[in-house]
Amino acid sequence: MDHVTPLALAYDAVAAARQVAATAAMRAADQDRDQGFPAEDVADLARLGLLAAPVPSMAGGAGLGEEPGARRLAAVLRLVGYGSLALGRLYEGHVNALQLVGLYGGPEQRERLFADARDGHLFGVWNTEPPEGGLTLEDGAGGLRLAGVKTFASGAGYVTRALVTSRGPGGSGTLMLVVPLKTGTRADLSAWRSHGMRASATGTLDFAGIAVAAEDILGGPDDYFRQPDFSGGAWRFAAVQLGGIEAVFDVWRGHLAATGRGGDPHQLARLGEGAIAVEGARLWVERAAQAVSDPALPPERVVALVNLARLAVERAGLDVLQLAQRSVGLQGFLRPHALERLSRDLATYLRQPGPDRALTAAAEEILRAGGRAGDLWDGAAA
Ligand SMILES: Cc1cc2nc3c(=O)[nH]c(=O)nc-3n(C[C@H](O)[C@H](O)[C@H](O)COP(=O)(O)OP(=O)(O)OC[C@H]3O[C@@H](n4cnc5c(N)ncnc54)[C@H](O)[C@@H]3O)c2cc1C
């Protein structure tokens, strides 16, 4: 039964995220290998309450993300990403799944799946699939069964509650399902020979033959793509990316201080430009998180703003990478310099779907909106 508890007030998710980030940063170099996975850090997320934290306060959880402007959630995602971008990617997927359960789950589904989060199950959201052979739900003699695969699925082989999209039987639109999985089964990580984010276990998951019951299906056809939640959710990966940008910035700054090269005006100018990029990204993330929960902004305006935010954060990340690599020089490309790994992780995680379309779609909305530029994102004027 849904009920409010004082947990939402007592639990300090940001302090927990700082703690997780500190240990994750120390372990990240060891996990930076093919088949790597931050298992101990995920165990820390569970132990320190962060896997359960997104459970809504109305369901007895800490309600992480319900606060005004999602300020605590933004800080948590940024901090976890600062410690380890691979861990941040995994945690963002977990948060996304629980938010979708909260939005579209029925009472029984919410109770069961929120209990799973409290019990330490790691959730993931797996939407990406190959052009051929994506997931379909088939209605046969033995009932509903899945066929096909998901690709670029983070935590493949480790996620035990996978929220996946699948074509429904007889072309009935895209359905959302939460599929229970056993660790170490059905996952193929052989294609994840990546430049960075090696520890995110981003692989292919074969769902062939898995039986699906009615209670595994979340919401109705195409709910997954409902706006502004679908595109607006991009603010969360931007928050994780911001953590990765800050980590690159700090290692760069530390290198200049440690090598005594910080007094040089060129180095100072680059560091100043980097600081502008970092703070700009932070302001964009906060603004986007705020817009998503602003009831006065129409959905298409929220989506446009978040699209701009994700691209501004991407730009900031690319700028900071370039500046840091130029400032540190060859040392930053040699293991075990921390910049070497952090740069690869950030460059890889900056790759997100359809960046060109995000920009032009936002521009189309801005063109359509008319009015004054200063009123574009003002709910009262929109
Ligand atoms: C570390 C990591 C973990 C991930 N984990 C998950 C996960 O758990 N679940 C999940 O569902 N996905 C996951 N993904 C996949 C992710 O959601 C995106 O699908 C992926 O990052 C897309 O990157 P891309 O550069 O190939 O994008 P694309 O969208 O293919 O973009 C590549 C380029 O092509 C352009 N482009 C895009 N479409 C077209 C078109 N039709 N015509 C012409 N040009 C086009 C783009 O603008 C861009 O310039 C993960 C990705 C990463 C990097």
Tab-separated table of C-alpha atoms and ligand atoms in Angstrom:
chain	number	residue	atom	x	y	z
A	1	MET	CA	0.000	0.000	0.000
A	2	ASP	CA	1.292	3.496	-0.849
A	3	HIS	CA	2.100	5.579	2.206
A	4	VAL	CA	4.402	8.505	3.046
A	5	THR	CA	7.306	7.880	5.424
A	6	PRO	CA	9.778	10.285	7.032
A	7	LEU	CA	12.554	8.482	5.105
A	8	ALA	CA	12.428	11.069	2.331
A	9	LEU	CA	13.475	13.738	4.823
A	10	ALA	CA	16.023	11.728	6.817
A	11	TYR	CA	18.049	10.099	4.030
A	12	ASP	CA	21.020	12.042	2.654
A	13	ALA	CA	21.413	10.705	-0.895
A	14	VAL	CA	24.022	13.323	-1.790
A	15	ALA	CA	26.284	12.280	1.107
A	16	ALA	CA	25.850	8.631	0.070
A	17	ALA	CA	26.783	9.517	-3.530
A	18	ARG	CA	29.933	11.335	-2.347
A	19	GLN	CA	30.942	8.215	-0.442
A	20	VAL	CA	30.290	5.898	-3.403
A	21	ALA	CA	32.143	8.248	-5.754
A	22	ALA	CA	35.253	8.331	-3.574
A	23	THR	CA	35.680	4.548	-3.534
A	24	ALA	CA	34.547	4.119	-7.156
A	25	ALA	CA	37.270	6.549	-8.284
A	26	MET	CA	39.897	4.439	-6.518
A	27	ARG	CA	38.672	1.205	-8.126
A	28	ALA	CA	37.980	2.555	-11.624
A	29	ALA	CA	41.461	1.945	-13.084
A	30	ASP	CA	41.305	-1.776	-12.182
A	31	GLN	CA	37.901	-2.185	-13.841
A	32	ASP	CA	39.049	-0.470	-17.040
A	33	ARG	CA	39.357	-3.654	-19.121
A	34	ASP	CA	37.262	-5.736	-21.505
A	35	GLN	CA	34.710	-7.678	-19.399
A	36	GLY	CA	35.220	-5.219	-16.518
A	37	PHE	CA	32.312	-4.361	-14.247
A	38	PRO	CA	32.127	-2.242	-11.074
A	39	ALA	CA	30.508	-4.984	-8.957
A	40	GLU	CA	31.820	-3.661	-5.640
A	41	ASP	CA	30.603	-0.167	-6.455
A	42	VAL	CA	27.123	-1.455	-7.317
A	43	ALA	CA	27.151	-3.301	-3.983
A	44	ASP	CA	28.014	0.045	-2.357
A	45	LEU	CA	25.080	1.712	-4.141
A	46	ALA	CA	22.844	-0.930	-2.552
A	47	ARG	CA	24.498	-0.797	0.879
A	48	LEU	CA	24.300	2.997	1.083
A	49	GLY	CA	20.653	3.098	0.025
A	50	LEU	CA	21.101	4.558	-3.460
A	51	LEU	CA	19.493	1.640	-5.324
A	52	ALA	CA	16.366	2.117	-3.200
A	53	ALA	CA	16.542	5.941	-3.112
A	54	PRO	CA	14.468	6.582	-6.295
A	55	VAL	CA	11.502	4.664	-4.815
A	56	PRO	CA	8.803	7.350	-4.510
A	57	SER	CA	8.037	8.783	-1.077
A	58	MET	CA	4.374	7.785	-1.552
A	59	ALA	CA	5.601	4.183	-1.706
A	60	GLY	CA	7.682	4.543	1.453
A	61	GLY	CA	10.934	5.401	-0.332
A	62	ALA	CA	13.350	8.312	-0.141
A	63	GLY	CA	11.758	9.870	-3.231
A	64	LEU	CA	15.057	10.854	-4.841
A	65	GLY	CA	14.171	13.082	-7.797
A	66	GLU	CA	10.904	14.394	-6.327
A	67	GLU	CA	12.585	17.438	-4.751
A	68	PRO	CA	12.114	20.836	-6.464
A	69	GLY	CA	14.093	20.949	-9.691
A	70	ALA	CA	15.337	17.385	-9.063
A	71	ARG	CA	18.290	19.074	-7.372
A	72	ARG	CA	19.312	16.103	-5.217
A	73	LEU	CA	19.041	13.639	-8.091
A	74	ALA	CA	21.105	15.937	-10.340
A	75	ALA	CA	23.816	16.124	-7.666
A	76	VAL	CA	23.757	12.358	-7.084
A	77	LEU	CA	24.087	11.539	-10.804
A	78	ARG	CA	26.893	14.073	-11.193
A	79	LEU	CA	28.790	12.760	-8.170
A	80	VAL	CA	28.485	9.082	-9.142
A	81	GLY	CA	29.620	9.995	-12.683
A	82	TYR	CA	32.551	11.904	-11.170
A	83	GLY	CA	33.673	8.771	-9.348
A	84	SER	CA	33.191	6.479	-12.351
A	85	LEU	CA	31.372	7.192	-15.593
A	86	ALA	CA	30.687	3.461	-16.049
A	87	LEU	CA	29.021	3.321	-12.640
A	88	GLY	CA	27.160	6.566	-13.404
A	89	ARG	CA	25.813	5.048	-16.638
A	90	LEU	CA	24.571	2.001	-14.747
A	91	TYR	CA	22.992	4.069	-11.984
A	92	GLU	CA	21.280	6.391	-14.485
A	93	GLY	CA	19.656	3.352	-16.122
A	94	HIS	CA	18.507	2.102	-12.718
A	95	VAL	CA	16.955	5.481	-11.849
A	96	ASN	CA	15.305	5.713	-15.272
A	97	ALA	CA	13.729	2.268	-14.856
A	98	LEU	CA	12.323	3.065	-11.416
A	99	GLN	CA	10.901	6.369	-12.676
A	100	LEU	CA	9.171	4.511	-15.529
A	101	VAL	CA	7.779	1.981	-13.032
A	102	GLY	CA	6.478	4.898	-10.947
A	103	LEU	CA	4.913	6.550	-13.998
A	104	TYR	CA	3.369	3.556	-15.758
A	105	GLY	CA	3.260	0.675	-13.277
A	106	GLY	CA	0.013	-0.511	-11.722
A	107	PRO	CA	-0.225	-0.793	-7.900
A	108	GLU	CA	0.897	-4.450	-7.799
A	109	GLN	CA	3.784	-3.822	-10.227
A	110	ARG	CA	4.957	-0.804	-8.264
A	111	GLU	CA	4.882	-2.647	-4.955
A	112	ARG	CA	6.737	-5.694	-6.356
A	113	LEU	CA	9.359	-3.804	-8.366
A	114	PHE	CA	10.068	-1.197	-5.689
A	115	ALA	CA	10.563	-4.084	-3.238
A	116	ASP	CA	13.049	-5.552	-5.739
A	117	ALA	CA	14.982	-2.249	-5.773
A	118	ARG	CA	15.076	-2.267	-1.970
A	119	ASP	CA	16.345	-5.864	-2.091
A	120	GLY	CA	19.332	-4.762	-4.181
A	121	HIS	CA	18.237	-5.696	-7.707
A	122	LEU	CA	19.971	-3.597	-10.351
A	123	PHE	CA	17.571	-2.307	-13.011
A	124	GLY	CA	18.461	-1.178	-16.526
A	125	VAL	CA	16.573	0.372	-19.449
A	126	TRP	CA	17.408	-1.301	-22.738
A	127	ASN	CA	15.836	0.294	-25.789
A	128	THR	CA	18.621	0.119	-28.387
A	129	GLU	CA	18.487	-2.793	-30.821
A	130	PRO	CA	20.046	-3.797	-34.136
A	131	PRO	CA	18.251	-2.759	-37.342
A	132	GLU	CA	17.425	-6.467	-37.823
A	133	GLY	CA	16.402	-8.833	-35.048
A	134	GLY	CA	15.189	-6.421	-32.363
A	135	LEU	CA	12.834	-7.568	-29.655
A	136	THR	CA	9.327	-8.838	-30.461
A	137	LEU	CA	6.643	-10.288	-28.225
A	138	GLU	CA	4.944	-13.231	-29.885
A	139	ASP	CA	1.613	-14.715	-28.877
A	140	GLY	CA	1.867	-18.485	-29.470
A	141	ALA	CA	0.260	-21.685	-28.190
A	142	GLY	CA	2.331	-21.508	-24.986
A	143	GLY	CA	1.370	-17.872	-24.323
A	144	LEU	CA	3.455	-14.727	-24.765
A	145	ARG	CA	7.162	-15.214	-25.467
A	146	LEU	CA	10.009	-12.902	-26.426
A	147	ALA	CA	12.182	-13.260	-29.509
A	148	GLY	CA	15.249	-11.250	-30.506
A	149	VAL	CA	17.975	-9.211	-28.840
A	150	LYS	CA	18.823	-5.856	-27.328
A	151	THR	CA	22.196	-4.260	-28.099
A	152	PHE	CA	24.293	-1.671	-26.254
A	153	ALA	CA	22.644	-2.870	-23.058
A	154	SER	CA	24.664	-1.591	-20.088
A	155	GLY	CA	25.060	-4.069	-17.272
A	156	ALA	CA	24.323	-7.034	-19.564
A	157	GLY	CA	24.800	-10.145	-17.429
A	158	TYR	CA	24.559	-8.103	-14.202
A	159	VAL	CA	21.205	-6.300	-14.439
A	160	THR	CA	18.565	-8.548	-12.864
A	161	ARG	CA	15.523	-6.421	-13.737
A	162	ALA	CA	15.632	-5.272	-17.364
A	163	LEU	CA	13.093	-2.739	-18.534
A	164	VAL	CA	12.989	-3.346	-22.281
A	165	THR	CA	10.996	-2.081	-25.219
A	166	SER	CA	9.503	-4.645	-27.572
A	167	ARG	CA	7.178	-4.706	-30.518
A	168	GLY	CA	3.859	-6.139	-29.366
A	169	PRO	CA	2.016	-9.062	-30.958
A	170	GLY	CA	0.412	-8.254	-34.311
A	171	GLY	CA	2.065	-4.842	-34.644
A	172	SER	CA	0.337	-3.413	-31.577
A	173	GLY	CA	2.926	-0.685	-30.991
A	174	THR	CA	5.925	-0.662	-28.673
A	175	LEU	CA	5.444	-2.196	-25.252
A	176	MET	CA	7.504	-1.820	-22.079
A	177	LEU	CA	8.285	-4.987	-20.160
A	178	VAL	CA	10.237	-5.611	-16.993
A	179	VAL	CA	12.029	-8.921	-17.477
A	180	PRO	CA	13.646	-10.679	-14.506
A	181	LEU	CA	17.088	-12.025	-15.447
A	182	LYS	CA	19.655	-14.207	-13.706
A	183	THR	CA	23.175	-12.800	-13.479
A	184	GLY	CA	25.630	-14.270	-15.948
A	185	THR	CA	22.981	-15.545	-18.346
A	186	ARG	CA	22.075	-14.618	-21.947
A	187	ALA	CA	24.648	-11.788	-22.156
A	188	ASP	CA	27.302	-11.457	-24.846
A	189	LEU	CA	29.953	-8.817	-24.191
A	190	SER	CA	32.240	-9.934	-27.024
A	191	ALA	CA	31.428	-6.931	-29.224
A	192	TRP	CA	32.132	-4.403	-26.430
A	193	ARG	CA	35.795	-3.815	-27.314
A	194	SER	CA	35.415	-0.136	-26.697
A	195	HIS	CA	37.680	2.891	-26.568
A	196	GLY	CA	36.218	3.846	-23.176
A	197	MET	CA	33.429	2.880	-20.736
A	198	ARG	CA	34.885	-0.634	-20.761
A	199	ALA	CA	33.577	-1.320	-17.255
A	200	SER	CA	29.943	-0.625	-18.196
A	201	ALA	CA	29.410	-4.191	-19.541
A	202	THR	CA	27.480	-2.776	-22.499
A	203	GLY	CA	26.561	-5.858	-24.467
A	204	THR	CA	23.957	-7.848	-26.347
A	205	LEU	CA	21.219	-9.688	-24.478
A	206	ASP	CA	19.328	-12.535	-26.113
A	207	PHE	CA	15.737	-12.782	-24.875
A	208	ALA	CA	14.718	-15.715	-27.102
A	209	GLY	CA	12.027	-17.882	-25.548
A	210	ILE	CA	11.500	-15.919	-22.320
A	211	ALA	CA	7.869	-16.274	-21.238
A	212	VAL	CA	6.071	-13.031	-20.464
A	213	ALA	CA	3.043	-12.699	-18.184
A	214	ALA	CA	0.538	-9.849	-18.289
A	215	GLU	CA	1.979	-8.431	-15.048
A	216	ASP	CA	5.394	-7.992	-16.737
A	217	ILE	CA	3.960	-5.439	-19.186
A	218	LEU	CA	4.185	-1.835	-18.019
A	219	GLY	CA	1.684	0.762	-19.238
A	220	GLY	CA	0.180	0.722	-22.734
A	221	PRO	CA	1.514	0.695	-26.309
A	222	ASP	CA	4.020	3.495	-27.021
A	223	ASP	CA	3.922	4.879	-23.453
A	224	TYR	CA	7.720	4.600	-23.451
A	225	PHE	CA	7.915	7.337	-26.101
A	226	ARG	CA	5.454	9.669	-24.375
A	227	GLN	CA	6.772	13.240	-24.178
A	228	PRO	CA	8.200	15.115	-22.406
A	229	ASP	CA	9.467	12.169	-20.328
A	230	PHE	CA	11.112	10.277	-23.215
A	231	SER	CA	13.371	13.020	-24.627
A	232	GLY	CA	13.274	15.101	-21.434
A	233	GLY	CA	14.973	12.258	-19.546
A	234	ALA	CA	18.163	13.106	-21.436
A	235	TRP	CA	18.968	15.596	-18.653
A	236	ARG	CA	19.918	12.608	-16.486
A	237	PHE	CA	22.667	11.334	-18.804
A	238	ALA	CA	23.858	14.935	-19.176
A	239	ALA	CA	24.163	15.094	-15.361
A	240	VAL	CA	26.316	11.933	-15.374
A	241	GLN	CA	28.415	13.341	-18.246
A	242	LEU	CA	28.922	16.518	-16.202
A	243	GLY	CA	30.496	14.399	-13.462
A	244	GLY	CA	32.889	12.947	-16.051
A	245	ILE	CA	33.732	16.448	-17.307
A	246	GLU	CA	34.487	17.616	-13.757
A	247	ALA	CA	36.741	14.599	-13.211
A	248	VAL	CA	38.751	15.424	-16.358
A	249	PHE	CA	38.959	19.068	-15.275
A	250	ASP	CA	40.216	18.176	-11.785
A	251	VAL	CA	42.899	15.803	-13.053
A	252	TRP	CA	44.059	18.450	-15.548
A	253	ARG	CA	44.130	21.126	-12.820
A	254	GLY	CA	46.001	18.753	-10.490
A	255	HIS	CA	48.548	18.026	-13.206
A	256	LEU	CA	49.278	21.731	-13.732
A	257	ALA	CA	49.690	22.269	-10.007
A	258	ALA	CA	51.883	19.168	-9.540
A	259	THR	CA	54.175	20.000	-12.482
A	260	GLY	CA	54.491	23.683	-11.602
A	261	ARG	CA	53.219	24.672	-15.083
A	262	GLY	CA	50.215	26.601	-13.840
A	263	GLY	CA	51.896	30.017	-13.890
A	264	ASP	CA	52.180	30.060	-17.668
A	265	PRO	CA	49.611	32.466	-19.190
A	266	HIS	CA	48.598	29.999	-21.944
A	267	GLN	CA	47.973	27.285	-19.373
A	268	LEU	CA	45.998	29.707	-17.210
A	269	ALA	CA	43.919	30.885	-20.163
A	270	ARG	CA	43.038	27.295	-21.083
A	271	LEU	CA	42.142	26.482	-17.483
A	272	GLY	CA	39.913	29.541	-17.340
A	273	GLU	CA	38.154	28.495	-20.542
A	274	GLY	CA	37.727	25.018	-19.104
A	275	ALA	CA	36.193	26.411	-15.928
A	276	ILE	CA	33.670	28.369	-18.039
A	277	ALA	CA	32.746	25.173	-19.879
A	278	VAL	CA	32.326	23.175	-16.649
A	279	GLU	CA	30.181	25.796	-14.968
A	280	GLY	CA	28.149	26.304	-18.154
A	281	ALA	CA	27.427	22.573	-18.285
A	282	ARG	CA	26.401	22.582	-14.633
A	283	LEU	CA	23.970	25.482	-15.182
A	284	TRP	CA	22.468	23.714	-18.220
A	285	VAL	CA	21.970	20.483	-16.299
A	286	GLU	CA	20.277	22.287	-13.407
A	287	ARG	CA	18.082	24.280	-15.806
A	288	ALA	CA	17.064	21.174	-17.740
A	289	ALA	CA	16.273	19.209	-14.562
A	290	GLN	CA	14.137	22.104	-13.385
A	291	ALA	CA	12.299	22.392	-16.724
A	292	VAL	CA	11.290	18.724	-16.678
A	293	SER	CA	9.300	19.235	-13.490
A	294	ASP	CA	7.915	22.657	-14.483
A	295	PRO	CA	4.170	22.168	-15.063
A	296	ALA	CA	3.902	25.597	-16.724
A	297	LEU	CA	6.125	24.645	-19.685
A	298	PRO	CA	4.410	22.805	-22.560
A	299	PRO	CA	5.919	19.354	-23.284
A	300	GLU	CA	7.401	20.372	-26.663
A	301	ARG	CA	9.179	23.318	-25.008
A	302	VAL	CA	10.595	21.063	-22.265
A	303	VAL	CA	11.911	18.667	-24.913
A	304	ALA	CA	13.498	21.538	-26.868
A	305	LEU	CA	15.236	22.893	-23.777
A	306	VAL	CA	16.551	19.475	-22.729
A	307	ASN	CA	17.774	18.842	-26.292
A	308	LEU	CA	19.750	22.095	-26.126
A	309	ALA	CA	21.039	21.203	-22.667
A	310	ARG	CA	22.349	17.781	-23.718
A	311	LEU	CA	24.168	19.351	-26.683
A	312	ALA	CA	25.591	22.168	-24.555
A	313	VAL	CA	26.925	19.577	-22.112
A	314	GLU	CA	28.324	17.524	-24.998
A	315	ARG	CA	30.041	20.657	-26.350
A	316	ALA	CA	31.438	21.459	-22.890
A	317	GLY	CA	32.771	17.911	-22.623
A	318	LEU	CA	34.438	18.059	-26.033
A	319	ASP	CA	35.967	21.462	-25.208
A	320	VAL	CA	37.297	20.344	-21.823
A	321	LEU	CA	38.783	17.202	-23.381
A	322	GLN	CA	40.584	19.216	-26.031
A	323	LEU	CA	41.834	21.840	-23.581
A	324	ALA	CA	42.983	19.270	-21.006
A	325	GLN	CA	44.801	17.164	-23.596
A	326	ARG	CA	46.529	20.228	-25.023
A	327	SER	CA	47.548	21.440	-21.548
A	328	VAL	CA	48.827	18.138	-20.202
A	329	GLY	CA	50.299	16.964	-23.472
A	330	LEU	CA	51.598	13.459	-24.155
A	331	GLN	CA	51.632	12.515	-20.457
A	332	GLY	CA	47.842	12.545	-20.577
A	333	PHE	CA	47.864	9.821	-23.225
A	334	LEU	CA	50.085	7.450	-21.248
A	335	ARG	CA	48.833	4.891	-18.729
A	336	PRO	CA	48.583	5.153	-15.753
A	337	HIS	CA	47.942	8.915	-15.971
A	338	ALA	CA	44.325	9.298	-14.850
A	339	LEU	CA	43.604	11.641	-17.772
A	340	GLU	CA	44.225	8.771	-20.191
A	341	ARG	CA	41.304	6.668	-18.875
A	342	LEU	CA	39.017	9.556	-17.928
A	343	SER	CA	39.343	11.004	-21.459
A	344	ARG	CA	38.450	7.701	-23.107
A	345	ASP	CA	35.470	7.181	-20.804
A	346	LEU	CA	34.152	10.693	-21.367
A	347	ALA	CA	34.699	10.688	-25.142
A	348	THR	CA	32.767	7.414	-25.359
A	349	TYR	CA	29.937	8.355	-23.031
A	350	LEU	CA	29.404	11.665	-24.855
A	351	ARG	CA	28.044	9.539	-27.747
A	352	GLN	CA	24.271	9.572	-27.356
A	353	PRO	CA	21.517	8.950	-29.886
A	354	GLY	CA	20.629	11.374	-32.650
A	355	PRO	CA	22.573	14.533	-31.706
A	356	ASP	CA	21.892	16.246	-35.054
A	357	ARG	CA	18.163	15.626	-34.755
A	358	ALA	CA	18.174	16.911	-31.158
A	359	LEU	CA	19.591	20.233	-32.367
A	360	THR	CA	17.346	20.700	-35.393
A	361	ALA	CA	14.215	19.604	-33.497
A	362	ALA	CA	14.972	22.169	-30.795
A	363	ALA	CA	15.549	24.821	-33.464
A	364	GLU	CA	12.227	23.950	-35.138
A	365	GLU	CA	10.389	24.467	-31.841
A	366	ILE	CA	12.172	27.781	-31.280
A	367	LEU	CA	11.227	28.923	-34.797
A	368	ARG	CA	7.618	27.870	-34.269
A	369	ALA	CA	7.403	29.574	-30.878
A	370	GLY	CA	7.855	33.153	-32.061
A	371	GLY	CA	7.736	35.783	-29.297
A	372	ARG	CA	10.818	37.114	-27.554
A	373	ALA	CA	13.931	35.020	-26.984
A	374	GLY	CA	13.851	35.929	-23.303
A	375	ASP	CA	10.385	34.417	-22.930
A	376	LEU	CA	11.098	31.088	-24.664
A	377	TRP	CA	11.681	29.086	-21.504
A	378	ASP	CA	9.451	31.107	-19.216
A	379	GLY	CA	6.447	28.940	-18.446
A	380	ALA	CA	4.177	31.916	-17.878
A	381	ALA	CA	4.949	33.356	-21.335
A	382	ALA	CA	5.179	30.063	-23.298
B	1	LIG	C1	28.537	3.496	-22.671
B	1	LIG	C2	27.204	3.392	-23.321
B	1	LIG	C3	26.200	2.678	-22.703
B	1	LIG	C4	24.954	2.515	-23.308
B	1	LIG	N1	23.973	1.825	-22.646
B	1	LIG	C5	22.751	1.712	-23.193
B	1	LIG	C6	21.696	1.037	-22.504
B	1	LIG	O1	21.868	0.540	-21.383
B	1	LIG	N2	20.479	0.950	-23.101
B	1	LIG	C7	20.268	1.464	-24.336
B	1	LIG	O2	19.143	1.363	-24.829
B	1	LIG	N3	21.235	2.090	-25.031
B	1	LIG	C8	22.464	2.238	-24.482
B	1	LIG	N4	23.463	2.886	-25.177
B	1	LIG	C9	23.216	3.286	-26.550
B	1	LIG	C10	22.814	4.736	-26.637
B	1	LIG	O3	21.541	4.929	-26.107
B	1	LIG	C11	22.799	5.157	-28.097
B	1	LIG	O4	22.063	4.281	-28.862
B	1	LIG	C12	24.161	5.235	-28.668
B	1	LIG	O5	25.025	5.867	-27.775
B	1	LIG	C13	24.024	5.989	-29.969
B	1	LIG	O6	25.261	6.502	-30.332
B	1	LIG	P1	25.577	6.796	-31.835
B	1	LIG	O7	26.708	7.767	-31.810
B	1	LIG	O8	25.740	5.521	-32.584
B	1	LIG	O9	24.236	7.537	-32.266
B	1	LIG	P2	23.570	7.788	-33.648
B	1	LIG	O10	22.184	8.250	-33.331
B	1	LIG	O11	23.708	6.650	-34.615
B	1	LIG	O12	24.414	8.993	-34.160
B	1	LIG	C14	25.620	8.903	-34.913
B	1	LIG	C15	25.635	10.051	-35.896
B	1	LIG	O13	24.672	9.808	-36.937
B	1	LIG	C16	23.691	10.834	-36.972
B	1	LIG	N5	22.419	10.186	-37.303
B	1	LIG	C17	21.551	9.570	-36.449
B	1	LIG	N6	20.492	9.089	-37.144
B	1	LIG	C18	20.714	9.390	-38.443
B	1	LIG	C19	19.986	9.145	-39.636
B	1	LIG	N7	18.832	8.488	-39.634
B	1	LIG	N8	20.498	9.607	-40.804
B	1	LIG	C20	21.684	10.255	-40.833
B	1	LIG	N9	22.417	10.507	-39.733
B	1	LIG	C21	21.940	10.081	-38.556
B	1	LIG	C22	23.738	11.457	-35.590
B	1	LIG	O14	23.241	12.774	-35.534
B	1	LIG	C23	25.246	11.385	-35.282
B	1	LIG	O15	25.923	12.414	-35.952
B	1	LIG	C24	24.716	3.081	-24.579
B	1	LIG	C25	25.724	3.837	-25.192
B	1	LIG	C26	26.951	3.999	-24.579
B	1	LIG	C27	28.010	4.825	-25.258
